[in-house]
Short mmCIF file of C-alpha atoms and ligand atoms in Angstrom, two decimals:
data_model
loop_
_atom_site.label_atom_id
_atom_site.label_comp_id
_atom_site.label_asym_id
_atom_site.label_seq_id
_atom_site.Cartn_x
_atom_site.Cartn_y
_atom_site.Cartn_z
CA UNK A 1 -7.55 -26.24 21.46
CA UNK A 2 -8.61 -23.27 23.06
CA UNK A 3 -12.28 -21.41 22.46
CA UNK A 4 -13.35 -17.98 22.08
CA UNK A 5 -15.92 -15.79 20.81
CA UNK A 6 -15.33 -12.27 19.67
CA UNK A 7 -17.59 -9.65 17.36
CA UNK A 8 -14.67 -9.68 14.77
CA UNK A 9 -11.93 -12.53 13.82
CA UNK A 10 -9.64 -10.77 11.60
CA UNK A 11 -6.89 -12.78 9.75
CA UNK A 12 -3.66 -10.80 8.45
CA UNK A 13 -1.81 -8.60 11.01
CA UNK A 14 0.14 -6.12 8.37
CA UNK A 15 -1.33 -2.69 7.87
CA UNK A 16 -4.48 -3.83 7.16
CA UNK A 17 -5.72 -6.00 9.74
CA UNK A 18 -4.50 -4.20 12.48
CA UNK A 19 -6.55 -1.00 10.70
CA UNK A 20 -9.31 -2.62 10.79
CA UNK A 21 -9.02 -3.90 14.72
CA UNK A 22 -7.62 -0.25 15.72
CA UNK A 23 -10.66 1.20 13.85
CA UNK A 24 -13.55 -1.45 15.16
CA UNK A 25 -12.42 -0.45 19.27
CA UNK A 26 -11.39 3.12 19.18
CA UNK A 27 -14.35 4.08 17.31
CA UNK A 28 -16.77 1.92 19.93
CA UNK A 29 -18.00 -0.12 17.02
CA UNK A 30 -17.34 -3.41 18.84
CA UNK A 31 -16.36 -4.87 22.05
CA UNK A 32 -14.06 -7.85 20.86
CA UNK A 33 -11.56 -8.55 18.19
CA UNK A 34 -8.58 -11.50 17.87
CA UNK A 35 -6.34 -11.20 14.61
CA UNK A 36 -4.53 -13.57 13.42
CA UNK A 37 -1.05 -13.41 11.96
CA UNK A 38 1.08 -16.00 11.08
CA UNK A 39 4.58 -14.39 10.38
CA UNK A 40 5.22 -11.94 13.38
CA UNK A 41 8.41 -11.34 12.45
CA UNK A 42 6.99 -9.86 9.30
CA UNK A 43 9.78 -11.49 6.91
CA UNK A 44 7.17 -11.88 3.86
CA UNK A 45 4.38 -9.37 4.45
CA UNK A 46 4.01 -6.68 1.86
CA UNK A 47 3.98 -3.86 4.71
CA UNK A 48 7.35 -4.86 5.54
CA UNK A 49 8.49 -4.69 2.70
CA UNK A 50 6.91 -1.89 1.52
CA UNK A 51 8.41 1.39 -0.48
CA UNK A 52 6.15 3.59 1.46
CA UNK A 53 5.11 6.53 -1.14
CA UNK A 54 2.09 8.23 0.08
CA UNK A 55 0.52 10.42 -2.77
CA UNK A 56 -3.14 11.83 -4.28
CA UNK A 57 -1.89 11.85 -7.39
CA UNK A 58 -4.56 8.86 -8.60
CA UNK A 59 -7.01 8.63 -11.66
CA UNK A 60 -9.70 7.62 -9.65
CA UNK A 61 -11.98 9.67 -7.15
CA UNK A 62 -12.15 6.71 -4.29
CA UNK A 63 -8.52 6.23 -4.51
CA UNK A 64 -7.59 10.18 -4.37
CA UNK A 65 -10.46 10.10 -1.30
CA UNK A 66 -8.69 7.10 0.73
CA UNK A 67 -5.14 9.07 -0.17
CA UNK A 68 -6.53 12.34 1.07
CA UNK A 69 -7.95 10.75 4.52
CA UNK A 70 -5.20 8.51 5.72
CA UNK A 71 -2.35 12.06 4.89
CA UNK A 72 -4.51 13.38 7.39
CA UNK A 73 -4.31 10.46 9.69
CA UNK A 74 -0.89 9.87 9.17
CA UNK A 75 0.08 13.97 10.32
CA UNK A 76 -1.60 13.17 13.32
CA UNK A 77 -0.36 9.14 13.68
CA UNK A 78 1.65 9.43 16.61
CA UNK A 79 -1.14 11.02 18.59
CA UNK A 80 -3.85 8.51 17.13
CA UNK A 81 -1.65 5.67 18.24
CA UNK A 82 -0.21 6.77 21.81
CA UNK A 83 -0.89 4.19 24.59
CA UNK A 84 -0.10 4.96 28.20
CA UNK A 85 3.54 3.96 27.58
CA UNK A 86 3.73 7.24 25.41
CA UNK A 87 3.36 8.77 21.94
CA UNK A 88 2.88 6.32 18.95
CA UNK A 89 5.25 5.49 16.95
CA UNK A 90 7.39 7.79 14.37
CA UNK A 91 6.20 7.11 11.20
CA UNK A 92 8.87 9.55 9.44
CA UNK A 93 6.62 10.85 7.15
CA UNK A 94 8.44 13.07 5.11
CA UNK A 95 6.57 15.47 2.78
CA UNK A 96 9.33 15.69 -0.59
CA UNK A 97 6.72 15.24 -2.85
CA UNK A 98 6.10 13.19 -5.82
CA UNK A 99 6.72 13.13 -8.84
CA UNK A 100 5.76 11.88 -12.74
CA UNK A 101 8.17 12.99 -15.12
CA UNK A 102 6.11 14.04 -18.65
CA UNK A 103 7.92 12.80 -21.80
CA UNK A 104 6.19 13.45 -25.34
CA UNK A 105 4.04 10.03 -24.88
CA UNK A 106 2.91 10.68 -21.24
CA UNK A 107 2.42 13.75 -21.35
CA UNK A 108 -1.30 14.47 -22.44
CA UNK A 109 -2.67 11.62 -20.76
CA UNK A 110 -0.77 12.90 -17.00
CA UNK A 111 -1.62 16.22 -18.06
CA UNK A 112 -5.68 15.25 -18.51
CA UNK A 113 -5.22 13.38 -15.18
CA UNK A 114 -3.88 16.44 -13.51
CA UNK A 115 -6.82 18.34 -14.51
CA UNK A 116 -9.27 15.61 -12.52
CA UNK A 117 -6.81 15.58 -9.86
CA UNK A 118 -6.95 19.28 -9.19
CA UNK A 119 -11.30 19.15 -9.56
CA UNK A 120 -10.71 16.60 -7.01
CA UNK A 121 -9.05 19.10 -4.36
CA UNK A 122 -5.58 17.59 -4.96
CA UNK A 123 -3.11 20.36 -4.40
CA UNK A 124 -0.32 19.71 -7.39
CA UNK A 125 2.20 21.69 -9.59
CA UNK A 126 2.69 21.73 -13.17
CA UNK A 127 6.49 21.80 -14.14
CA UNK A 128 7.70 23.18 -17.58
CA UNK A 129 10.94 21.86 -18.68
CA UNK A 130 12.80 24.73 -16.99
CA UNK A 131 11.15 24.69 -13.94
CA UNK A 132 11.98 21.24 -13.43
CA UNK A 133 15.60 21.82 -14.04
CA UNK A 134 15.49 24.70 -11.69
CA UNK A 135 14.68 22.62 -8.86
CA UNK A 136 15.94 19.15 -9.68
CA UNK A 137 19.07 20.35 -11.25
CA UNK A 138 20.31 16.45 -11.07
CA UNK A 139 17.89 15.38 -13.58
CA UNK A 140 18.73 15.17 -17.36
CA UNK A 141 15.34 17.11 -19.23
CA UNK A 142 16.58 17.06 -22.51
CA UNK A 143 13.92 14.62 -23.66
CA UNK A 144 11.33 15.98 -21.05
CA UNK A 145 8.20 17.99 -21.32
CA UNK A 146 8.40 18.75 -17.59
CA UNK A 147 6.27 17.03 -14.50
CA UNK A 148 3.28 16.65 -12.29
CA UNK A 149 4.47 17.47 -8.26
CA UNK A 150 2.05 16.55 -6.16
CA UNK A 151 2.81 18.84 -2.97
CA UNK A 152 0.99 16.68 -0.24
CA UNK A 153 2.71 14.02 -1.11
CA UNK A 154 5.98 11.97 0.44
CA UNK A 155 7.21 8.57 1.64
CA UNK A 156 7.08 7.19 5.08
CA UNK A 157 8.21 3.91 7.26
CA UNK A 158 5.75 1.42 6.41
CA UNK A 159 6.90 -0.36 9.49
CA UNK A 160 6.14 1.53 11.89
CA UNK A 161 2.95 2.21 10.74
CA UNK A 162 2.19 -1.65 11.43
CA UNK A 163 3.72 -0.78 14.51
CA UNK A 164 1.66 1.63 15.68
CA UNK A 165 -2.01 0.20 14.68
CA UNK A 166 -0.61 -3.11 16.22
CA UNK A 167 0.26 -2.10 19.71
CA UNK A 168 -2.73 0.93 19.74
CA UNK A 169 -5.22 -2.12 19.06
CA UNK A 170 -3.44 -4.41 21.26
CA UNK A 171 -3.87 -2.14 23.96
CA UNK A 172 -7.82 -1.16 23.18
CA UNK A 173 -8.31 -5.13 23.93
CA UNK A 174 -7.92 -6.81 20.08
CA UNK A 175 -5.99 -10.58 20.99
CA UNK A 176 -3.04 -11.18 18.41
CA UNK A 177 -3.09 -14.90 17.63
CA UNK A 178 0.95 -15.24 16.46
CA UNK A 179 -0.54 -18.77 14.21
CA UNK A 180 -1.55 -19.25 10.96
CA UNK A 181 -5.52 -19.15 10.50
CA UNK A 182 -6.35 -22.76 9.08
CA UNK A 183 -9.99 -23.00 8.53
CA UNK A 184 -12.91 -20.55 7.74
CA UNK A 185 -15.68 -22.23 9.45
CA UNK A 186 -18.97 -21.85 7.62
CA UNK A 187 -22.75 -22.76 8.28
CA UNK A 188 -26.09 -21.90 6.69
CA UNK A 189 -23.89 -19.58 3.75
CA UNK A 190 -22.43 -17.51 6.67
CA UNK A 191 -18.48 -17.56 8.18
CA UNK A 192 -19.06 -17.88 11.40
CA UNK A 193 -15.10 -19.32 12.62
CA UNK A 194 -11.42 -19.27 12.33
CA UNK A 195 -9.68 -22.15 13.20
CA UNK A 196 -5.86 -22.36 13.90
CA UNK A 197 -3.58 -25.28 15.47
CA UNK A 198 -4.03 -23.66 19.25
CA UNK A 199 -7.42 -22.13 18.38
CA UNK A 200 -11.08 -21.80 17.26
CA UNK A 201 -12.76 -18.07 17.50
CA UNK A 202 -16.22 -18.07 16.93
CA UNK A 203 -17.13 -14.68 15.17
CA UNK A 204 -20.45 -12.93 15.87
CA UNK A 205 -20.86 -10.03 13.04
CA UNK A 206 -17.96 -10.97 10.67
CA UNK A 207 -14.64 -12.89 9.30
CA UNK A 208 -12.07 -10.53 7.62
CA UNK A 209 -9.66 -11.86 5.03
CA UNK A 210 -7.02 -8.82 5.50
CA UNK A 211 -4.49 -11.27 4.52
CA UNK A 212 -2.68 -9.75 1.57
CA UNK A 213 -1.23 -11.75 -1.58
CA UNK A 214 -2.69 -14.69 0.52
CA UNK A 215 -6.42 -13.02 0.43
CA UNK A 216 -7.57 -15.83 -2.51
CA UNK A 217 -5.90 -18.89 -0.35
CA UNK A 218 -8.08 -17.50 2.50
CA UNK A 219 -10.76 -16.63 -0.19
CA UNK A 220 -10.46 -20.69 -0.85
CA UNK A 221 -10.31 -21.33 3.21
CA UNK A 222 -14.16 -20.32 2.75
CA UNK A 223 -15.02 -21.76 0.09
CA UNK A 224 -15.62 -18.81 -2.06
CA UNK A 225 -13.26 -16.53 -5.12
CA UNK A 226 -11.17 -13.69 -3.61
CA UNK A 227 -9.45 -12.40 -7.17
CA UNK A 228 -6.13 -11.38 -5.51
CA UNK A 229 -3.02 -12.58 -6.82
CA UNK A 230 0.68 -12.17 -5.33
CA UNK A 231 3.40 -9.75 -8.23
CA UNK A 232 7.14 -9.96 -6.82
CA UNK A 233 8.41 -6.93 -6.82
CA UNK A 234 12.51 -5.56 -6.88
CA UNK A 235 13.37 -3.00 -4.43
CA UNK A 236 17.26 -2.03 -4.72
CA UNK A 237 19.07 0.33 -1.90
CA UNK A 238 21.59 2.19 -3.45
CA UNK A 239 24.53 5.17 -2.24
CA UNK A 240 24.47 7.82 -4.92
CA UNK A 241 27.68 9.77 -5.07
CA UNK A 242 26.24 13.22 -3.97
CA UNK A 243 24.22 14.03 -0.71
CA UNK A 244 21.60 16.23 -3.71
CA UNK A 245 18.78 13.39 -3.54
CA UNK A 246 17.91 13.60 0.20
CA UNK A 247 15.10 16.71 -0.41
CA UNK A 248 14.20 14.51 -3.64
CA UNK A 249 10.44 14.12 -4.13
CA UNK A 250 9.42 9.93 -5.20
CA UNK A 251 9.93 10.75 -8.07
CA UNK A 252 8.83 8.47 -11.52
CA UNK A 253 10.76 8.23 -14.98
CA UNK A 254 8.69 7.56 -17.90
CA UNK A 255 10.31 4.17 -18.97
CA UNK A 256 8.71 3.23 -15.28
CA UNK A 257 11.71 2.86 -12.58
CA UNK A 258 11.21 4.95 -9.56
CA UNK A 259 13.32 6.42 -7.04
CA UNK A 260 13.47 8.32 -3.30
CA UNK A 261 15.77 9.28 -0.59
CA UNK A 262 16.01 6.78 2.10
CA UNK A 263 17.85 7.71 5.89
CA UNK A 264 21.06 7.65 5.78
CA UNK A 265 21.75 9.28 2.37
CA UNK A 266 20.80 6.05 0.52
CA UNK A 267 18.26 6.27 -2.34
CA UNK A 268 15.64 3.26 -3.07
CA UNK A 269 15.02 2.26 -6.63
CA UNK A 270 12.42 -0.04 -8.00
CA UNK A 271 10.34 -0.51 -10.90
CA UNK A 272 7.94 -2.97 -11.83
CA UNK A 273 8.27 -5.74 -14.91
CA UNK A 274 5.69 -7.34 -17.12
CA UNK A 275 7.03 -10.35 -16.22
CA UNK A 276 7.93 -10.02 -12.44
CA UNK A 277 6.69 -13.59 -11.32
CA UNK A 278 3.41 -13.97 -10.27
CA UNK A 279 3.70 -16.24 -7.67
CA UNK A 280 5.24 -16.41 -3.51
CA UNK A 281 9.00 -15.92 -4.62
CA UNK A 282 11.13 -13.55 -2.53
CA UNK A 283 14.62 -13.63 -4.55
CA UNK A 284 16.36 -10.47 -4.70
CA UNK A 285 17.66 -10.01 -8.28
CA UNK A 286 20.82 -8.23 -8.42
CA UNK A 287 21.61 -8.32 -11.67
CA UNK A 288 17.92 -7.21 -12.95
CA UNK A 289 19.22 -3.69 -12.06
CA UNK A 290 22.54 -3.72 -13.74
CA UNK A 291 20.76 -4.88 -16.34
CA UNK A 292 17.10 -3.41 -16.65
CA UNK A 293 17.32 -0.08 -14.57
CA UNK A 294 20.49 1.27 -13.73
CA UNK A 295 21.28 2.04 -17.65
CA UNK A 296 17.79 4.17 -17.44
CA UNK A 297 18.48 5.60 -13.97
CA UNK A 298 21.84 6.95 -15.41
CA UNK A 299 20.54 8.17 -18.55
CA UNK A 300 17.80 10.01 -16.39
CA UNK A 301 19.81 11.31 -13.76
CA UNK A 302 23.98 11.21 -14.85
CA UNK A 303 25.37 11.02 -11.55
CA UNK A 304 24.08 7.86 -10.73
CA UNK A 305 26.71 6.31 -12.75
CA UNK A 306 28.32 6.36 -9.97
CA UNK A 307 26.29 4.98 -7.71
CA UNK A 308 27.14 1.59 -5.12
CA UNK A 309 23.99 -0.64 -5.45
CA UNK A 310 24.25 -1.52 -1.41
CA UNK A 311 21.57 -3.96 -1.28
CA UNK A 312 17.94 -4.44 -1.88
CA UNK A 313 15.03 -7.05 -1.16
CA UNK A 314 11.78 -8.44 -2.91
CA UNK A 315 8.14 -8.29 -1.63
CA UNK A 316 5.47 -8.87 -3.04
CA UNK A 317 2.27 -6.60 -4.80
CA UNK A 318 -1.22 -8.05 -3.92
CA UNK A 319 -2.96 -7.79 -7.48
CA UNK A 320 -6.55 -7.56 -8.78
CA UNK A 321 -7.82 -7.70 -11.81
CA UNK A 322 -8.15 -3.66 -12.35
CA UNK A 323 -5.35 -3.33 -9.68
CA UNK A 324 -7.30 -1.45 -7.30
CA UNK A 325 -8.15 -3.11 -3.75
CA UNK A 326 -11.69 -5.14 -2.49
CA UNK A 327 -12.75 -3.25 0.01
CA UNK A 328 -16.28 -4.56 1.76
CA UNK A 329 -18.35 -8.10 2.18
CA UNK A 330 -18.30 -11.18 -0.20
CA UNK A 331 -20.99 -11.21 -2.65
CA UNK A 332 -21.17 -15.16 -1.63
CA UNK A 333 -20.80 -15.92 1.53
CA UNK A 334 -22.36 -13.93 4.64
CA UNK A 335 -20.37 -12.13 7.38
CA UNK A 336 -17.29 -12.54 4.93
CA UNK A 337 -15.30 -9.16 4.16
CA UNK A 338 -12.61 -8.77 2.50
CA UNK A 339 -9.57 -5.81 2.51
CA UNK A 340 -6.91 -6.73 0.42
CA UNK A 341 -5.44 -6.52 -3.29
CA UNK A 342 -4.15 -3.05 -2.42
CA UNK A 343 -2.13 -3.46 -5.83
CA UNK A 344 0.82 -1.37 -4.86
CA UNK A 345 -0.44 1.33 -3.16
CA UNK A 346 -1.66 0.17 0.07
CA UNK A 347 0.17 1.83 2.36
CA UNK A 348 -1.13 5.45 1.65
CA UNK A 349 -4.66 3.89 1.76
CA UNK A 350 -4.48 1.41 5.11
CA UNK A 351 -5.83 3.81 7.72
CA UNK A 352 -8.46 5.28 5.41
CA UNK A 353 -9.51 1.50 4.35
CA UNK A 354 -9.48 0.08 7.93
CA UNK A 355 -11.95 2.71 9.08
CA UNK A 356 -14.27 2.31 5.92
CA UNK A 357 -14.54 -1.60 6.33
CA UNK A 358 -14.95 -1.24 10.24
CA UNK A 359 -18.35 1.13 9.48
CA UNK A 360 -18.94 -1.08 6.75
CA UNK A 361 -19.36 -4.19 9.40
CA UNK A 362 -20.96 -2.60 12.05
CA UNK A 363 -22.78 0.52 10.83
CA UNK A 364 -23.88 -1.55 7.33
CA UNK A 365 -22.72 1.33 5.17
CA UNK A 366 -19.66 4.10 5.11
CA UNK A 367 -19.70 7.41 6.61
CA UNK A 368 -16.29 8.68 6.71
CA UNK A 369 -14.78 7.63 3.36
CA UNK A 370 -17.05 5.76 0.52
CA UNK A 371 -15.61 3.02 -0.40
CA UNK A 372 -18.75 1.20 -1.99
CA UNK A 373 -16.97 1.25 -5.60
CA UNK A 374 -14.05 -1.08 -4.56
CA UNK A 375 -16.71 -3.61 -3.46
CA UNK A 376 -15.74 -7.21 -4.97
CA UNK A 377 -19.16 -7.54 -6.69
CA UNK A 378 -18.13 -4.65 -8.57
CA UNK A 379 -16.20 -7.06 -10.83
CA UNK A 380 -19.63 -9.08 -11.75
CA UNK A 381 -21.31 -6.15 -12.16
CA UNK A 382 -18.94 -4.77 -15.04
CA UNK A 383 -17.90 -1.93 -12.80
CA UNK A 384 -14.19 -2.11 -12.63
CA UNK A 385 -11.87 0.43 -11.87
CA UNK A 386 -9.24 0.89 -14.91
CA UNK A 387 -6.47 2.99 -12.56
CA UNK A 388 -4.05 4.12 -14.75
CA UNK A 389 -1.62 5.64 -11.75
CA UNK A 390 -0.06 2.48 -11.29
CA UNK A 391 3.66 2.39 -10.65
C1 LIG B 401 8.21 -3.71 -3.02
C2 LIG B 401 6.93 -3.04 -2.63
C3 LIG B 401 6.82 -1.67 -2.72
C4 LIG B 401 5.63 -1.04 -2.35
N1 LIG B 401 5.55 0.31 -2.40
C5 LIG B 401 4.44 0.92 -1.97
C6 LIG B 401 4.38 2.34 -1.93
O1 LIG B 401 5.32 3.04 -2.31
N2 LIG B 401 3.25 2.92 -1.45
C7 LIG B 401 2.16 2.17 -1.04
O2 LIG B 401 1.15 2.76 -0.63
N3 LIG B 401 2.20 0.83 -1.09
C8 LIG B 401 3.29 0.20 -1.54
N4 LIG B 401 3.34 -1.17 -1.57
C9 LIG B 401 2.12 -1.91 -1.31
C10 LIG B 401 1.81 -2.01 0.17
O3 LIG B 401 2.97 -2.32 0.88
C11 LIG B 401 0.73 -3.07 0.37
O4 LIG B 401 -0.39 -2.71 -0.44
C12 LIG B 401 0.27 -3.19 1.79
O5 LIG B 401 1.38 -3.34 2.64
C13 LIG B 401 -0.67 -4.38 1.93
O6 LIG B 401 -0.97 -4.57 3.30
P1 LIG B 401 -1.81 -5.84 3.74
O7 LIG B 401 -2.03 -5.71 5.19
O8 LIG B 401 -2.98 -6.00 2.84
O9 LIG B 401 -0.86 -7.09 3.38
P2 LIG B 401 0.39 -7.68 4.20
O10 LIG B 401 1.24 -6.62 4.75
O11 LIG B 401 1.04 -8.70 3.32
O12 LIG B 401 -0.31 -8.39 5.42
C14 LIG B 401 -1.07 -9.59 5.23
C15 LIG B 401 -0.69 -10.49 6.37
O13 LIG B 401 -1.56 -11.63 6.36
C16 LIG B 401 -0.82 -12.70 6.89
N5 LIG B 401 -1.52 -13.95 6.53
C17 LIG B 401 -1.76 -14.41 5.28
N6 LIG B 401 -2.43 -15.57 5.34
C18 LIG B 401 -2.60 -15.85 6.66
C19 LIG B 401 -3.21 -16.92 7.36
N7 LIG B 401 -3.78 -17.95 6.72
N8 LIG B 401 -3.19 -16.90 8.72
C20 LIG B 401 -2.60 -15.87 9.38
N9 LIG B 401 -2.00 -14.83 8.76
C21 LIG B 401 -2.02 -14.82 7.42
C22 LIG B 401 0.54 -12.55 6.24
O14 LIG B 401 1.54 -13.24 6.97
C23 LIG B 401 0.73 -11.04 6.25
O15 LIG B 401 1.48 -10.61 7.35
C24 LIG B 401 4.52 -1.82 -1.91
C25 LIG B 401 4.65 -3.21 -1.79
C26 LIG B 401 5.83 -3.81 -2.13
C27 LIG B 401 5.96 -5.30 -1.99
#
């Protein structure tokens, strides 16, 4: 068994983690960091795995703040992440928008939310019915009232974003531990360990459970509740019949599928079910979308009849109970912090979040984005977050 001490044992190495290391060194906020991963081929980690849509459009003011600071970070991500072997990573952030389609049910709720969004700064256009079909001639309005754009807004490669904040840490010192992190070691109602087969790092100012849908199996590791549960999710990869959907925004139907361009003139397609199993199951279900989402997509958009479903995959969400993420220390247990249950939308938060739990540890509070409301003790307290810009 080999022995260490660092400031900060971290344990999950997919966006998160590696946020947090990338933020802790670069900003001078600690000397030492080892992360722990124990899948570094990424085959089950929601980053992976990810759809990658990056947008403001949010009901709540912390999640349209943690969107607006990491579209920032992200224009600039090859920069922020260039080690001496050269720039960062391309994270082929592409800036088509997003979308919510308004039908006659939606409609006034999106419409009130638009009106926060824009008091929040979020730059957005409101689509009439024409206007829609002037730009997104592919799209069957009859039924529509029109849609929300949000201009800022796009998709990117999740996986290189890991990529980056991986090797950019890796080279400011953190150690990657490629095992799975057994044990949280606690004494005196403080984590003070991590314990894998090879090793045991000692941690002086804190433990971080970055560890995704796993974050309440680590939450049990120390003894204490981390309310994060794993959703498995569809993703389908499909060749539409016309080269049209490549300046497509991510754009979202009202019955709840979703779609985007992807390279190569292929368009992803997902949508999220009631009953999509709650639990660590990675099947890809063909037949869910000739069953449950291609009629819709067609109706929605009539070339897509003739569509070629190519492929797809499954990942999974990382839930809480008012699906926005736990951002900050464990009420119970000391030196304990926890960034997970991102909920869906972790990706266009991850650099904003690693940077706000790194000032969090060392500073004791948050200067660049507040993230005090997505504290877990918020859920004792009665103070949850009801986000209704869930896809
Ligand atoms: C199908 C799908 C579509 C999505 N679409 C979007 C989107 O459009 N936009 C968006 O913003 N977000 C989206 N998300 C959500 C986003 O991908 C996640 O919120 C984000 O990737 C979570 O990152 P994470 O680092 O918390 O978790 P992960 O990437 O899962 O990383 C956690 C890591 O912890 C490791 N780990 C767990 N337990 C241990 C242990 N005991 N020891 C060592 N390592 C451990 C795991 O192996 C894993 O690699 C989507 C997710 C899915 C599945």
């Amino acid at each position: 068994m080999e022995n260490r001490t660092v400031d900060v044992a971290i344990i999950g190495g997919g966006v998160m983690g590696p946020s947090v290391a990338y933020h802790l060194l670069s900003q001078g906020l600690c000397q030492s960091v080892a992360l722990f991963e124990q899948d570094p081929m990424h085959m089950h980690s929601s980053t992976g795995l990810s759809a990658g849509g990056i947008r403001h459009l949010f009901s709540s003011a912390v999640n349209i703040a943690l969107a607006t600071f990491s579209v920032r970070f992200y224009e600039q991500f090859a920069q922020h992440m260039a080690t001496e072997a050269g720039p960062g990573p391309d994270v082929a952030f592409r800036r088509n928008g997003y979308l919510f389609l308004l039908d006659r049910q939606n409609e006034e709720s999106l419409l009130r939310r638009a009106d926060f969004q824009e008091r929040e700064g979020v730059e957005l256009e409101r689509l009439d019915r024409a206007a829609l079909k002037d730009r997104f001639p592919e799209i069957e309005v009859g039924d529509l009232q029109g849609g929300v754009f949000g201009v800022r807004d796009g998709f990117l490669d999740p996986y290189q974003v890991m990529r980056g904040f991986t090797q950019k840490a890796q080279e400011l010192g953190a150690q990657f531990i490629t095992e799975r992190a057994e044990a949280v070691e606690v004494e005196a109602g403080c984590a003070v360990a991590v314990r894998s087969a090879g090793w045991r790092v000692a941690a002086r100012l804190a433990v971080v459970n970055a560890a995704g849908a796993w974050a309440g199996d680590v939450g049990r590791m120390a003894g204490v509740e981390v309310p994060v549960v794993p959703r498995s999710r569809q993703v389908y990869q499909v060749i539409p019949p016309s080269a049209a959907f490549d300046r497509y925004p991510l754009t979202i139907d009202p019955t709840g599928f979703y779609f985007r361009p992807e390279t190569g003139g292929r368009v992803l397609v997902g949508k999220s079910f009631d009953d999509d199993p709650r639990d660590f199951v990675w099947d890809w279900k063909r037949n869910l979308f000739l069953d449950a989402i291609w009629p819709d997509l067609a109706a929605r958009v009539p070339v897509m009849e003739n569509l070629r479903l190519e492929s797809g995959w499954a990942g999974l969400y990382e839930v809480t109970p008012d699906d926005n993420a736990i951002i900050g220390p464990h009420p119970d247990l000391e030196r304990f912090y926890v960034i997970a249950g991102f909920s869906g939308h972790g990706m266009m938060q991850g650099p904003a979040a690693g940077l706000a739990l790194a000032e969090r540890i060392c500073l004791g509070s948050y200067r660049s984005v507040d993230a005090s409301g997505l504290e877990l003790r918020r859920f004792a307290e009665g103070r949850e977050y009801r986000e209704d810009a869930i896809v």
